[in-house]
mmCIF file of C-alpha atoms in Angstrom:
data_model
loop_
_atom_site.group_PDB
_atom_site.id
_atom_site.type_symbol
_atom_site.label_atom_id
_atom_site.label_comp_id
_atom_site.label_asym_id
_atom_site.label_seq_id
_atom_site.Cartn_x
_atom_site.Cartn_y
_atom_site.Cartn_z
ATOM 1 C CA PRO A 317 0.000 0.000 0.000
ATOM 2 C CA GLY A 318 2.882 2.391 0.719
ATOM 3 C CA LEU A 319 4.032 2.167 -2.882
ATOM 4 C CA ALA A 320 0.542 2.818 -4.193
ATOM 5 C CA TYR A 321 0.412 6.044 -2.192
ATOM 6 C CA GLU A 322 4.072 6.813 -2.967
ATOM 7 C CA HIS A 323 5.132 7.098 0.654
ATOM 8 C CA PRO A 324 8.791 8.157 0.589
ATOM 9 C CA ASP A 325 9.973 5.338 2.848
ATOM 10 C CA SER A 326 8.216 2.733 0.702
ATOM 11 C CA LEU A 327 9.879 4.099 -2.416
ATOM 12 C CA VAL A 328 13.315 3.960 -0.762
ATOM 13 C CA ILE A 329 12.742 0.383 0.404
ATOM 14 C CA ALA A 330 11.495 -0.696 -3.037
ATOM 15 C CA GLU A 331 14.594 0.785 -4.667
ATOM 16 C CA ALA A 332 16.859 -0.949 -2.137
ATOM 17 C CA LEU A 333 15.167 -4.251 -2.984
ATOM 18 C CA ARG A 334 15.673 -3.645 -6.719
ATOM 19 C CA SER A 335 19.295 -2.537 -6.447
ATOM 20 C CA GLY A 336 20.459 -5.169 -3.975
ATOM 21 C CA PRO A 337 21.207 -3.774 -0.480
ATOM 22 C CA LEU A 338 18.051 -5.429 0.826
ATOM 23 C CA GLN A 339 17.029 -8.972 0.052
ATOM 24 C CA ARG A 340 13.590 -10.452 0.485
ATOM 25 C CA THR A 341 13.468 -13.807 2.209
ATOM 26 C CA GLU A 342 10.783 -16.377 2.860
ATOM 27 C CA LEU A 343 10.105 -17.881 6.256
ATOM 28 C CA SER A 344 10.716 -21.575 6.768
ATOM 29 C CA ALA A 345 7.850 -23.681 8.081
ATOM 30 C CA ALA A 346 9.426 -23.621 11.554
ATOM 31 C CA GLU A 347 9.788 -19.832 11.438
ATOM 32 C CA ALA A 348 6.194 -19.366 10.287
ATOM 33 C CA ALA A 349 4.958 -21.605 13.116
ATOM 34 C CA ARG A 350 7.055 -19.724 15.659
ATOM 35 C CA ALA A 351 5.738 -16.396 14.322
ATOM 36 C CA GLN A 352 2.170 -17.585 14.849
ATOM 37 C CA ARG A 353 3.003 -18.654 18.428
ATOM 38 C CA LEU A 354 4.606 -15.281 19.149
ATOM 39 C CA LEU A 355 1.616 -13.480 17.690
ATOM 40 C CA ALA A 356 -0.777 -15.468 19.871
ATOM 41 C CA GLU A 357 1.290 -15.286 23.054
ATOM 42 C CA ALA A 358 2.771 -11.780 22.890
ATOM 43 C CA GLY A 359 -0.069 -9.322 22.727
ATOM 44 C CA GLY A 360 0.508 -5.990 21.095
ATOM 45 C CA ILE A 361 2.826 -6.961 18.260
ATOM 46 C CA GLY A 362 1.824 -7.324 14.635
ATOM 47 C CA LEU A 363 2.370 -10.169 12.219
ATOM 48 C CA GLY A 364 5.369 -8.447 10.621
ATOM 49 C CA GLU A 365 7.141 -8.057 13.942
ATOM 50 C CA ALA A 366 6.312 -11.655 14.913
ATOM 51 C CA GLU A 367 7.774 -12.920 11.634
ATOM 52 C CA VAL A 368 10.938 -10.856 12.027
ATOM 53 C CA LEU A 369 11.422 -12.053 15.600
ATOM 54 C CA ALA A 370 10.786 -15.677 14.658
ATOM 55 C CA ALA A 371 13.313 -15.558 11.810
ATOM 56 C CA ALA A 372 15.862 -13.716 13.943
ATOM 57 C CA SER A 373 15.587 -16.166 16.810
ATOM 58 C CA LEU A 374 15.939 -19.243 14.621
ATOM 59 C CA ARG A 375 18.638 -17.748 12.375
ATOM 60 C CA SER A 376 20.582 -16.073 15.200
ATOM 61 C CA MET A 377 20.574 -12.724 13.467
ATOM 62 C CA PRO A 378 20.156 -9.147 14.714
ATOM 63 C CA VAL A 379 17.075 -7.134 13.830
ATOM 64 C CA LEU A 380 15.976 -3.548 13.377
ATOM 65 C CA LEU A 381 12.667 -2.821 15.116
ATOM 66 C CA SER A 382 10.733 0.390 15.468
ATOM 67 C CA GLU A 383 7.923 -0.894 17.669
ATOM 68 C CA ARG A 384 8.629 -0.652 21.407
ATOM 69 C CA ARG A 385 6.748 -3.844 22.324
ATOM 70 C CA ALA A 386 8.601 -5.814 19.661
ATOM 71 C CA SER A 387 11.929 -4.471 20.976
ATOM 72 C CA ARG A 388 11.045 -5.539 24.501
ATOM 73 C CA LEU A 389 10.051 -8.988 23.298
ATOM 74 C CA ALA A 390 13.303 -9.256 21.319
ATOM 75 C CA ASP A 391 15.229 -8.428 24.489
ATOM 76 C CA ALA A 392 13.299 -11.089 26.395
ATOM 77 C CA LEU A 393 14.070 -13.628 23.669
ATOM 78 C CA GLY A 394 17.754 -12.719 23.686
ATOM 79 C CA ILE A 395 17.647 -11.284 20.157
ATOM 80 C CA ASN A 396 20.163 -8.544 19.407
ATOM 81 C CA ASN A 397 18.013 -5.620 18.279
ATOM 82 C CA ARG A 398 18.332 -1.953 17.475
ATOM 83 C CA THR A 399 15.939 0.839 16.624
ATOM 84 C CA PRO A 400 16.205 3.285 13.730
ATOM 85 C CA VAL A 401 16.917 5.982 16.313
ATOM 86 C CA GLU A 402 19.924 4.082 17.643
ATOM 87 C CA LEU A 403 21.267 3.697 14.115
ATOM 88 C CA LEU A 404 20.838 7.398 13.510
ATOM 89 C CA PHE A 405 22.992 8.496 16.414
ATOM 90 C CA ALA A 406 25.413 5.591 16.732
ATOM 91 C CA GLY A 407 28.923 6.887 16.148
ATOM 92 C CA THR A 408 27.823 10.476 15.539
ATOM 93 C CA PRO A 409 29.495 12.630 18.175
ATOM 94 C CA GLU A 410 28.932 15.957 16.389
ATOM 95 C CA PRO A 411 25.604 17.461 17.478
ATOM 96 C CA ASP A 412 25.027 19.320 14.190
ATOM 97 C CA VAL A 413 25.527 16.188 12.090
ATOM 98 C CA LEU A 414 23.332 14.216 14.465
ATOM 99 C CA GLU A 415 20.506 16.719 14.252
ATOM 100 C CA ARG A 416 20.692 16.767 10.445
ATOM 101 C CA ARG A 417 20.479 12.971 10.333
ATOM 102 C CA VAL A 418 17.496 12.945 12.669
ATOM 103 C CA ARG A 419 15.709 15.605 10.630
ATOM 104 C CA ASP A 420 16.425 13.757 7.366
ATOM 105 C CA PHE A 421 15.022 10.565 8.861
ATOM 106 C CA ALA A 422 11.979 12.418 10.188
ATOM 107 C CA GLU A 423 11.279 13.829 6.737
ATOM 108 C CA LEU A 424 11.643 10.389 5.173
ATOM 109 C CA VAL A 425 9.066 8.849 7.483
ATOM 110 C CA GLN A 426 6.876 11.963 7.560
ATOM 111 C CA MET A 427 7.298 12.449 11.298
ATOM 112 C CA ARG A 428 5.392 15.239 13.040
ATOM 113 C CA LEU A 429 7.504 18.258 14.030
ATOM 114 C CA SER A 430 6.658 17.817 17.710
ATOM 115 C CA ASP A 431 7.949 14.243 17.545
ATOM 116 C CA ILE A 432 11.236 15.416 16.030
ATOM 117 C CA GLU A 433 11.968 17.634 19.017
ATOM 118 C CA GLU A 434 11.082 14.815 21.414
ATOM 119 C CA LEU A 435 13.351 12.460 19.472
ATOM 120 C CA LEU A 436 16.262 14.899 19.634
ATOM 121 C CA GLU A 437 15.743 15.273 23.378
ATOM 122 C CA ARG A 438 15.748 11.475 23.853
ATOM 123 C CA ILE A 439 18.940 11.156 21.852
ATOM 124 C CA GLU A 440 20.629 13.881 23.868
ATOM 125 C CA ALA A 441 19.536 12.233 27.117
ATOM 126 C CA ARG A 442 21.076 8.927 26.026
ATOM 127 C CA ARG A 443 24.378 10.630 25.281
ATOM 128 C CA LYS A 444 24.729 11.842 28.874
#
């Protein structure tokens, strides 16, 4: 649906799939079954998050999650996980560069201006 409405993030993801940095994968039967168990047992996460967590747990791979509940579940399952926010500020000591990256990300995902300021405050608090 994101492509149909030309959401900027969907267009970027589609291009990454076409050009190679991202690869689409299918779940194994065991991963699909585990995803269904996670979905039933861990309220508040969606099917996409359950599938990512199932694949990550069975393949021993790290994941990128934006949903807080999914991140907490990943922690509980021992899955190495990061958020887009952590990727934005990881290794960026210069405040001006950091702010530019956050604002670029916010524009990409069409974040509300009030959320941008809150995000910058959270990042600054983590740095201290």
